[in-house]
Short mmCIF file of C-alpha atoms in Angstrom, two decimals:
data_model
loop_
_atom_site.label_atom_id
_atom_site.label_comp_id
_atom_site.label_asym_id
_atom_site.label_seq_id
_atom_site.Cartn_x
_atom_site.Cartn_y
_atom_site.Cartn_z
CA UNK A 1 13.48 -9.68 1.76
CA UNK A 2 14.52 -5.99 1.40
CA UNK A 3 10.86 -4.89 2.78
CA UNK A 4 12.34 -4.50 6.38
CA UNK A 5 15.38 -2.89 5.99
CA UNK A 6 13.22 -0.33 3.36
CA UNK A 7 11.25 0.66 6.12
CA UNK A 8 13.86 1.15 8.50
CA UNK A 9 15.87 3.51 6.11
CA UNK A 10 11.57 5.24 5.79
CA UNK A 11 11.46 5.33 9.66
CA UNK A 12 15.08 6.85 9.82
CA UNK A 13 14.15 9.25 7.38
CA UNK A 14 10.86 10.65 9.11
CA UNK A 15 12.99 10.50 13.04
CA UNK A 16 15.39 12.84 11.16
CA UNK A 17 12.96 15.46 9.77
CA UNK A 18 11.02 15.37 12.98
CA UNK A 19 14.18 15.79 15.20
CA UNK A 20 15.96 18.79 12.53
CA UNK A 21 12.79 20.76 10.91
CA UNK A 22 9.59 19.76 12.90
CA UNK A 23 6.15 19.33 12.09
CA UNK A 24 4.94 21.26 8.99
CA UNK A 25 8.24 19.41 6.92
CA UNK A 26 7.26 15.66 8.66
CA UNK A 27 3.52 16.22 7.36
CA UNK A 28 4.67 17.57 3.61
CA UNK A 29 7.15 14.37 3.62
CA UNK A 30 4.22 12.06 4.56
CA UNK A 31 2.00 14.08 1.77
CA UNK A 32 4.69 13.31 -0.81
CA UNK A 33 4.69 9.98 0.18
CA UNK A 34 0.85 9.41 -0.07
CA UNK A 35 0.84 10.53 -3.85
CA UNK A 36 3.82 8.57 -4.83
CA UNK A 37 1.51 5.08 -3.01
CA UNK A 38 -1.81 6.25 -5.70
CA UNK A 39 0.79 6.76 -8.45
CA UNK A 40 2.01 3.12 -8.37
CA UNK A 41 -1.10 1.24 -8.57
CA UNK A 42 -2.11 3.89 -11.36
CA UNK A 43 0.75 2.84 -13.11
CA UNK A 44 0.48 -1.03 -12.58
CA UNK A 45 -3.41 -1.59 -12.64
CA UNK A 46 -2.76 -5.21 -12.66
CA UNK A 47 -0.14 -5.76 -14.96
CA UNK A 48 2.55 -6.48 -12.51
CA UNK A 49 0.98 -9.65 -11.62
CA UNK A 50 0.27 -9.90 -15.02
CA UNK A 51 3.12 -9.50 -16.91
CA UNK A 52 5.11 -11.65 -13.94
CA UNK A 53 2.95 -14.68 -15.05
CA UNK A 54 3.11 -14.43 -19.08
CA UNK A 55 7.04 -14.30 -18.20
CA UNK A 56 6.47 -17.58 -15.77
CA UNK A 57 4.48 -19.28 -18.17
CA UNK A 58 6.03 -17.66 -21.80
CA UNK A 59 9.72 -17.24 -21.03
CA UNK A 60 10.89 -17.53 -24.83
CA UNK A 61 9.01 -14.88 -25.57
CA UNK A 62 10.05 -12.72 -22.61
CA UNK A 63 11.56 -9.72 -24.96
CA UNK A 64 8.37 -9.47 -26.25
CA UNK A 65 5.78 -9.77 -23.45
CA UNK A 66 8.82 -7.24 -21.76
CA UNK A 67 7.65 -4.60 -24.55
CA UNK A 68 4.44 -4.87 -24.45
CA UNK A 69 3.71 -4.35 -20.45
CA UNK A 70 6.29 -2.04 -20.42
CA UNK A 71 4.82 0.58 -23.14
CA UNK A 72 1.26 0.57 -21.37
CA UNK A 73 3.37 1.17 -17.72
CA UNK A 74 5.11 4.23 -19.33
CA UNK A 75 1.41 5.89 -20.95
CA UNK A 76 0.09 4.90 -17.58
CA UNK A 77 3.02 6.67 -16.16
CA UNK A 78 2.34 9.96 -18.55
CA UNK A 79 -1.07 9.73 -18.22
CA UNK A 80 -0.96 10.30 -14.51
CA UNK A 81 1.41 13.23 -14.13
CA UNK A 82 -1.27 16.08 -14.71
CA UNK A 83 -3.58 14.46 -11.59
CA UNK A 84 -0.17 14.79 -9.53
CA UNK A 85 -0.27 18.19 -10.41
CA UNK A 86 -3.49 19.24 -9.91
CA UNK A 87 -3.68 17.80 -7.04
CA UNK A 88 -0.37 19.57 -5.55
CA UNK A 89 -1.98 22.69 -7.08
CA UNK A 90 -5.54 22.24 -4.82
CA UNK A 91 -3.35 21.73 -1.66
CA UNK A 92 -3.27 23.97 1.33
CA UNK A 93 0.37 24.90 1.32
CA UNK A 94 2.71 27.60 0.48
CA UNK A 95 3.96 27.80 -3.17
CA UNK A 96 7.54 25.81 -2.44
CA UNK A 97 5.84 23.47 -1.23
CA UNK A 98 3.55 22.51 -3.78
CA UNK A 99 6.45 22.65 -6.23
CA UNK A 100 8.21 19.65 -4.04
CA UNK A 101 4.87 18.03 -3.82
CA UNK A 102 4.66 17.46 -7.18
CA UNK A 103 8.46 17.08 -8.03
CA UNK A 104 8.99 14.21 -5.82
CA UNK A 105 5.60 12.35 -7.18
CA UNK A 106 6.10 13.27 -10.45
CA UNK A 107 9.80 11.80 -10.38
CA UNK A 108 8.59 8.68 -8.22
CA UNK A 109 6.66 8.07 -12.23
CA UNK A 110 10.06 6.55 -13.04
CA UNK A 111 9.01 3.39 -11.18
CA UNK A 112 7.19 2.79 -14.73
CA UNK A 113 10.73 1.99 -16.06
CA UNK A 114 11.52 -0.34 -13.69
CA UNK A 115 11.42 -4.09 -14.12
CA UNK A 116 10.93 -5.17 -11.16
CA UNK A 117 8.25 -6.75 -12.39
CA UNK A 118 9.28 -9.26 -14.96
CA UNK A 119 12.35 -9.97 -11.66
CA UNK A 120 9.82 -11.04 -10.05
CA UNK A 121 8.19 -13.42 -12.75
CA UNK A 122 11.63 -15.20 -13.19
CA UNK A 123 11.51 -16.05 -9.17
CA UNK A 124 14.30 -13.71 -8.75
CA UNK A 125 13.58 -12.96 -5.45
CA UNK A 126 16.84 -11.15 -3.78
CA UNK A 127 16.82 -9.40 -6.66
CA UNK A 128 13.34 -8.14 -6.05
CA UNK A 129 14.20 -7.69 -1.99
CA UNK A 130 17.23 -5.82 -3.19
CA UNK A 131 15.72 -2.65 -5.19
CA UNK A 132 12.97 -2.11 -2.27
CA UNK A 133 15.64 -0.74 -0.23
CA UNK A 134 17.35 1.75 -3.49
CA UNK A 135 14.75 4.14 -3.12
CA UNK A 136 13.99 5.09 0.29
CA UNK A 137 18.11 4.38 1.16
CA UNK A 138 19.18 6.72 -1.75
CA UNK A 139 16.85 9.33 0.16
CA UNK A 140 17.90 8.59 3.53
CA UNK A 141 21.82 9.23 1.82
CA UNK A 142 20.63 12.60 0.56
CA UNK A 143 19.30 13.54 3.12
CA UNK A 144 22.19 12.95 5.01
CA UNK A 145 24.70 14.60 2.76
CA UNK A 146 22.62 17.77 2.86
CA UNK A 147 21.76 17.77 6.92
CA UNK A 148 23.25 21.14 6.93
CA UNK A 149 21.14 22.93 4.38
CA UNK A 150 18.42 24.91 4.73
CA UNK A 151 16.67 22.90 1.90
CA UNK A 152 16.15 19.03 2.71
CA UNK A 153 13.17 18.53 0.68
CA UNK A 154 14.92 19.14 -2.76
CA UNK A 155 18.04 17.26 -1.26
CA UNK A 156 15.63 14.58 -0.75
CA UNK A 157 14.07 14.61 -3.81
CA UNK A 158 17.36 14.70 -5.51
CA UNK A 159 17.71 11.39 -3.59
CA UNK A 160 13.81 9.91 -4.89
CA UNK A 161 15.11 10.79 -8.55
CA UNK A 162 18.41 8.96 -7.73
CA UNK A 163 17.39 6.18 -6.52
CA UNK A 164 14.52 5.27 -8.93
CA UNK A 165 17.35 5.88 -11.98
CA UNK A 166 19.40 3.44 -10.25
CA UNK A 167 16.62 0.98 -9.53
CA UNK A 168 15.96 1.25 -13.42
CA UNK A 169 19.36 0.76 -14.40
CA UNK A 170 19.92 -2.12 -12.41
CA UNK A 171 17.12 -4.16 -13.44
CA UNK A 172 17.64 -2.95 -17.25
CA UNK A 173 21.32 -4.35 -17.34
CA UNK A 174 19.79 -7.28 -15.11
CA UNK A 175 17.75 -8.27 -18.10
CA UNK A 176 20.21 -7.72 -20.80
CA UNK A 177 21.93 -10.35 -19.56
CA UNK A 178 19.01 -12.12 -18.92
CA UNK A 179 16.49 -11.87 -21.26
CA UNK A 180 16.00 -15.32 -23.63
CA UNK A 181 18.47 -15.93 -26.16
CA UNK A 182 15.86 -18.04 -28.30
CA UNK A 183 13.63 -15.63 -29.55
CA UNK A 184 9.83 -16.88 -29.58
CA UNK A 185 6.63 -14.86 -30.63
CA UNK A 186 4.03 -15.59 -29.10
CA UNK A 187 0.36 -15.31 -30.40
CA UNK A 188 -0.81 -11.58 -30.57
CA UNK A 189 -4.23 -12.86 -29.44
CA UNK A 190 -2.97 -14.23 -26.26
CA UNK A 191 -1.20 -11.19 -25.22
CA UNK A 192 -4.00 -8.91 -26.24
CA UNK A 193 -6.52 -11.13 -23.92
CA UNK A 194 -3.87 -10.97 -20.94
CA UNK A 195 -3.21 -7.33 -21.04
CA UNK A 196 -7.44 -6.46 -21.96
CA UNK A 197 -8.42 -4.08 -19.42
CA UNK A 198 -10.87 -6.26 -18.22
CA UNK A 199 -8.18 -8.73 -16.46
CA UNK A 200 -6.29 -6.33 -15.59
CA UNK A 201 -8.70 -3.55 -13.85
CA UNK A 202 -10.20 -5.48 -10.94
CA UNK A 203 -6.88 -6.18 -9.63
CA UNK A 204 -5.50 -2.49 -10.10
CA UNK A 205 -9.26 -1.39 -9.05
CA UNK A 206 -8.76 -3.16 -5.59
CA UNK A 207 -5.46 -2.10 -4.91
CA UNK A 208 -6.68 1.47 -5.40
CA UNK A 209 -9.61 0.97 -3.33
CA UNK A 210 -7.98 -1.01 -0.41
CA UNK A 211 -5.03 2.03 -0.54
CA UNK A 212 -7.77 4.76 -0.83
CA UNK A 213 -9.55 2.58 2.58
CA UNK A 214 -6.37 2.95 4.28
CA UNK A 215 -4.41 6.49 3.36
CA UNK A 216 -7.27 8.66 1.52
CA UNK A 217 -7.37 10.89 5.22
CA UNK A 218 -3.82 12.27 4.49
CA UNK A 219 -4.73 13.12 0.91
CA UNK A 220 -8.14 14.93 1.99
CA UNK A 221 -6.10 16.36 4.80
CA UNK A 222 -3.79 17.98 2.34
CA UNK A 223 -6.44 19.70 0.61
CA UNK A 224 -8.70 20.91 3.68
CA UNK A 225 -6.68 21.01 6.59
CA UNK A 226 -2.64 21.95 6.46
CA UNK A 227 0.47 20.67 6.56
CA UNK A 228 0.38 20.99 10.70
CA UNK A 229 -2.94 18.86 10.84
CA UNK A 230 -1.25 16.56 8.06
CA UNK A 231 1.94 16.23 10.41
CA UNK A 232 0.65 15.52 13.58
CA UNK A 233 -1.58 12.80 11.69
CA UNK A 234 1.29 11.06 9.74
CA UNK A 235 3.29 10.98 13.23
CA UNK A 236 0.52 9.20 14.96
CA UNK A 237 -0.66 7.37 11.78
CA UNK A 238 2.89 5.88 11.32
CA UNK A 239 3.51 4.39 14.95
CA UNK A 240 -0.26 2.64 14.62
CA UNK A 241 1.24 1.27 11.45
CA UNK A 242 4.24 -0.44 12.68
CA UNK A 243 2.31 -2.69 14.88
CA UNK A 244 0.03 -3.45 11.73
CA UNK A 245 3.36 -3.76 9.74
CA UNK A 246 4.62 -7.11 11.52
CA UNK A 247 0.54 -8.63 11.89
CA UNK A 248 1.07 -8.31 8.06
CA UNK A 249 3.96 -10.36 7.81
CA UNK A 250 1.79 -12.72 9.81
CA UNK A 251 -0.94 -13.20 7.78
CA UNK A 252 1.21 -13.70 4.99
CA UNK A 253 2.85 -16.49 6.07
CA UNK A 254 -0.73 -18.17 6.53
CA UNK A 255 -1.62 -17.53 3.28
CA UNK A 256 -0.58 -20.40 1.13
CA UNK A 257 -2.17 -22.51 4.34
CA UNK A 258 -5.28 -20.97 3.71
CA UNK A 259 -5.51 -21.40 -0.01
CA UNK A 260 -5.12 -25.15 0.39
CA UNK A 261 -8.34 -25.49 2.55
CA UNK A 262 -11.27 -26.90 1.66
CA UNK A 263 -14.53 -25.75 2.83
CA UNK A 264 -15.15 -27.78 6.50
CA UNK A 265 -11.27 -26.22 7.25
CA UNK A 266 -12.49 -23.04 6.26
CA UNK A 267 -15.24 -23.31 8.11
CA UNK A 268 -12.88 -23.92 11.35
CA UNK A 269 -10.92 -21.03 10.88
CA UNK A 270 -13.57 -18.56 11.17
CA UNK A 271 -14.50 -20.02 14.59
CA UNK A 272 -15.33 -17.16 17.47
CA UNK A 273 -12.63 -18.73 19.59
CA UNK A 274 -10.12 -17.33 16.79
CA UNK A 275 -11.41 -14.05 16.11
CA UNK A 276 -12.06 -13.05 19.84
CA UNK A 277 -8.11 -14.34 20.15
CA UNK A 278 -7.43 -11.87 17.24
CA UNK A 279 -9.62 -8.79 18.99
CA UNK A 280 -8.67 -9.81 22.79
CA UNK A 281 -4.56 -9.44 21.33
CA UNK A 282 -5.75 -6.31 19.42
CA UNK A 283 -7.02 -4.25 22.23
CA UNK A 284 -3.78 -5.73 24.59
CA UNK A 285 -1.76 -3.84 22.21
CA UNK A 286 -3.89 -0.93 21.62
CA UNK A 287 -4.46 -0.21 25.32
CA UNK A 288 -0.27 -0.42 26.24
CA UNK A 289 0.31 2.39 22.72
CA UNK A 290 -3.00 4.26 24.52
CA UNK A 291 -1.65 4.80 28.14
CA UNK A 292 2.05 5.46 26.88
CA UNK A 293 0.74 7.84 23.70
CA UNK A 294 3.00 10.61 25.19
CA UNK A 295 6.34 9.41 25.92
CA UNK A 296 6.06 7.23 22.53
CA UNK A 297 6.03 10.21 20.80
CA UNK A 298 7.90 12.48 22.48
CA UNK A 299 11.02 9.66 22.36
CA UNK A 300 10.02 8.83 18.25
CA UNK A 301 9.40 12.73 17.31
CA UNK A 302 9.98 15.34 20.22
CA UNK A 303 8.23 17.32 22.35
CA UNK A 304 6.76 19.03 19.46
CA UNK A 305 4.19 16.36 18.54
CA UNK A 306 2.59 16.23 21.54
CA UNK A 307 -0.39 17.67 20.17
CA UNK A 308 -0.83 14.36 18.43
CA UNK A 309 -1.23 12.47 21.19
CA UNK A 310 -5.25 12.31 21.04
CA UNK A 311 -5.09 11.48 17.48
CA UNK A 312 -2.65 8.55 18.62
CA UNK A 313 -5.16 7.67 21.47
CA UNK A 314 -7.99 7.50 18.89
CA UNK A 315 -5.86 5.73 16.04
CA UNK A 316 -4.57 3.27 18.62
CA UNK A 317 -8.19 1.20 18.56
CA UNK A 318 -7.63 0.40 14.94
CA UNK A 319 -5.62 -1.97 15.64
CA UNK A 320 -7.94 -4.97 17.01
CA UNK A 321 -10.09 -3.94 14.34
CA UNK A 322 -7.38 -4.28 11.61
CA UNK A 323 -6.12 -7.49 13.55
CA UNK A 324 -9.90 -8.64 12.83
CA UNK A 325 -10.38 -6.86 8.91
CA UNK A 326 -7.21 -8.16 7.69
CA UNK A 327 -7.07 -11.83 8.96
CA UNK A 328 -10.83 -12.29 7.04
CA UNK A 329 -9.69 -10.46 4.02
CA UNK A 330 -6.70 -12.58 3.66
CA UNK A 331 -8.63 -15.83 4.39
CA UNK A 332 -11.30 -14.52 2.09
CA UNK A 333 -8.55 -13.85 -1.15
CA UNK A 334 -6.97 -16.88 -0.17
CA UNK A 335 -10.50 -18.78 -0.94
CA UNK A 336 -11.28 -17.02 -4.14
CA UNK A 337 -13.64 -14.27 -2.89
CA UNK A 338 -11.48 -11.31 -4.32
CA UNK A 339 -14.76 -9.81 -6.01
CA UNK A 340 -16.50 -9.67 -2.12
CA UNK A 341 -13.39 -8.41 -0.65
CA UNK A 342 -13.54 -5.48 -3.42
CA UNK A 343 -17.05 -4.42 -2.62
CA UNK A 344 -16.26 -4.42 0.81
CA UNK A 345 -13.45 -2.40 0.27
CA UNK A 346 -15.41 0.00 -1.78
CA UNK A 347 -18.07 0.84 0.65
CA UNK A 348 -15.73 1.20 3.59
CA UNK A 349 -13.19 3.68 1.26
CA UNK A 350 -16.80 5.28 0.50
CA UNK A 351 -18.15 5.91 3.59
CA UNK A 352 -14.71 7.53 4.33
CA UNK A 353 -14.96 9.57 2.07
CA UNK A 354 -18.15 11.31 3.07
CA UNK A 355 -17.42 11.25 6.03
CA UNK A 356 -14.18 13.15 5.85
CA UNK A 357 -16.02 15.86 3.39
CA UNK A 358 -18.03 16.58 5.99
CA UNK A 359 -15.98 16.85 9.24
CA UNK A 360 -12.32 17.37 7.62
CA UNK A 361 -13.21 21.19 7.52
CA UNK A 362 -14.49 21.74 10.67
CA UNK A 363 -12.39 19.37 12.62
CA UNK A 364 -9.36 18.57 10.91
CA UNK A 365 -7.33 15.18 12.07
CA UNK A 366 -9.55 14.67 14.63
CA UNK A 367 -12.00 14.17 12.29
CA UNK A 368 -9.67 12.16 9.95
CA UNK A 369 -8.84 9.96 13.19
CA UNK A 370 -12.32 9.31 14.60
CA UNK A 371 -13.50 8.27 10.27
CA UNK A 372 -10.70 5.68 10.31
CA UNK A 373 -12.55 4.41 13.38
CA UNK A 374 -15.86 4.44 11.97
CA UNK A 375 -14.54 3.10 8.45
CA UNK A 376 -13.02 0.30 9.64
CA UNK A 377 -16.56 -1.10 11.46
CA UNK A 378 -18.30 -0.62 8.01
CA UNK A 379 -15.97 -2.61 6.77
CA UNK A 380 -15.92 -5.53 9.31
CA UNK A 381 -19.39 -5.54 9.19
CA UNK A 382 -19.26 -5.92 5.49
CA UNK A 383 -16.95 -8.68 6.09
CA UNK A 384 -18.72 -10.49 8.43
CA UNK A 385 -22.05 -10.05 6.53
CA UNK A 386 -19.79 -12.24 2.79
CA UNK A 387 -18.89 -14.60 5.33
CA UNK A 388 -22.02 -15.68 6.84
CA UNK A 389 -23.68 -15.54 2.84
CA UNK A 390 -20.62 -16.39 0.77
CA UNK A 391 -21.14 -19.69 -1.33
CA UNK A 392 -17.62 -20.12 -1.06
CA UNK A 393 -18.43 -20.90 2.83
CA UNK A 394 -22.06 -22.11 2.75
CA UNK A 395 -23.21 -24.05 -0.63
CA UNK A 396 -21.07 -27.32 0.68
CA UNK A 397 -22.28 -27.34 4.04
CA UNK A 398 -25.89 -26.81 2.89
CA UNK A 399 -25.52 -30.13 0.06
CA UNK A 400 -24.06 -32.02 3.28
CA UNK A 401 -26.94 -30.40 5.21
CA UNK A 402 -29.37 -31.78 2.43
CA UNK A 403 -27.78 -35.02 1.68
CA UNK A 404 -28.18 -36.51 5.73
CA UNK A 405 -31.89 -34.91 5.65
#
């Protein structure tokens, strides 16, 4: 998989614009960043899982089922370019800054060409592993090439543009040669059901909600704080996130084992001995990043970001509450509960929200840090409240229940 070496080539990058232009550039990087992450899901809204299983399941008709997802990608694509620069407009920046704000966004909208997508459809997977790393490589390679200018955001987002031309090219040549030499229509009623927005929102509807629970501080940041606050937040945010990074690649791998479950096995993984496992390894972690705050980022980022060492303290006891949040939501997807998990998700991004409108302006990323905090027990509660009510969990035991009485 190209996911690793992608975020290597992302950590590289943000080391290097800590280390050569300091705070204020690190935090309009990370802002960039956070707009490109909304655009994507904008610009999907389901159909990449979609359009990867009419290709599975249609792949005679690939050419067509190719048009199709890819003309609703590129007026998703258009249609989000004046939000990009609105929002660069409403942000609390100088001028120059705005302009690369919404430059590098508005050019990370060439992801709607890519087809990635229908790659990933036809199982190929190194393909798929391969074009993560264009994009954040071709910026690291800018950004190399122009170390010694006094400009390394437009050198960088001469490198986003770059690389998401290349990624397009490569997968458009890749399906030239690919694409099916039998031609075969398929039924116009069968694509219009697939792609009805109905099937497609709730999935682009939860990724927007489950990215707007986990990044929507940096884009409220942007707006009522400043690119300091917004910098000494991404630094802190981004070493909490590495430790989540590999737990992620955990849960992944149980996935498939916990979509094969039925309910008594489902049952047994949701056991207290497993989840106070989960928060006891958690807070291990969370204490060790807590007591060596300082020197982690005074060794990652320079003396400079020292000031985010309290948001780092605070952001470090996320972690044994992620550890918890994301092993049930996984489980939870895995068993069919995707409509929970979204409601869940909702609240928590809600009550984030508010809160942030209320402290953001007073307290900046303190106030960003200590909502995380607060978010994330909204939504473990919520999580713990579908499990101990979901039928998915209960109905089976209760029939059993019912059946010995």
């Amino acid at each position: 998989s190209g996911e690793i070496p992608a975020r290597l080539c992302g950590i590289a990058t943000v080391l290097f614009l800590a280390r050569r232009s300091g705070v204020v550039v690190v935090g309009i990087y990370a802002l960039a960043q956070t707009m490109v992450q909304y655009s994507y899901p904008f610009i999907d809204f389901g159909l990449r899982h979609v359009g990867a299983r009419l290709i599975a399941k249609y792949p005679q008709a690939g050419q067509e089922i190719v048009e199709q997802i890819q003309r609703r990608r590129v007026m998703m694509a258009g249609a989000i370019v004046p939000f990009l620069l609105v929002y660069a407009a409403f942000t609390n920046v100088s001028l120059e800054l705005r302009t690369f704000l919404f430059f590098f966004s508005a050019t990370s909208c060439l992801y709607a060409a890519s087809l990635e997508w229908a790659a990933w459809g036809k199982e190929r997977l190194r393909l798929v592993g391969l074009a993560k790393i264009i994009v954040p490589g071709s910026v690291l390679f800018f950004l190399l090439v122009g170390s010694r200018s006094e400009h390394l955001l437009w050198w960088m987002l001469l490198g986003n543009a770059a690389g998401y031309v290349l990624q397009g090219v490569m997968f458009g040549r890749w399906w030239r040669r690919n694409k099916p030499a039998d031609y075969q229509r398929m039924s116009p009623s069968v694509i219009r059901e697939s792609l009805a927005w109905r099937r497609t929102s709730i999935m682009g509807l939860a990724w927007l909600c489950n990215l707007a629970f986990n990044t929507i501080d940096m884009l409220m940041l942007g707006i009522m704080s400043n690119a300091q606050q917004i910098g000494f937040y991404s630094a802190a945010y981004r070493i909490m996130n590495q430790v989540l990074f590999t737990y992620y690649l955990l849960t992944q791998v149980l996935y498939p084992q916990l979509a094969r479950q039925n309910l008594p096995q489902r049952v047994r993984m949701l056991r207290p001995r497993i989840l106070l496992f989960l928060l006891a390894a958690g807070v291990a972690i969370a204490a060790v990043l807590a007591v060596s705050r300082r020197p982690v980022l005074t060794i990652l980022f320079g003396h400079q970001f020292l000031m985010a060492a309290p948001l780092l303290l605070l952001l470090a006891w996320a972690i044994p509450l992620d550890f918890l949040t994301s092993y049930l939501s996984n489980a939870y997807i895995a068993w069919g509960m995707e409509k929970k998990i979204l409601l869940c998700t909702i609240v928590a991004a809600g009550s984030n929200i508010v809160l942030n409108l209320i402290w953001i302006p007073a307290y900046g990323a303190t106030a960003a840090a200590v909502n995380t905090l607060i978010s994330y027990v909204i939504f473990l509660i919520g999580l713990t409240l579908t499990g101990r009510y979901a039928e998915e969990l209960t109905s089976q035991l209760q029939a059993q229940a019912e059946l010995i009485t």
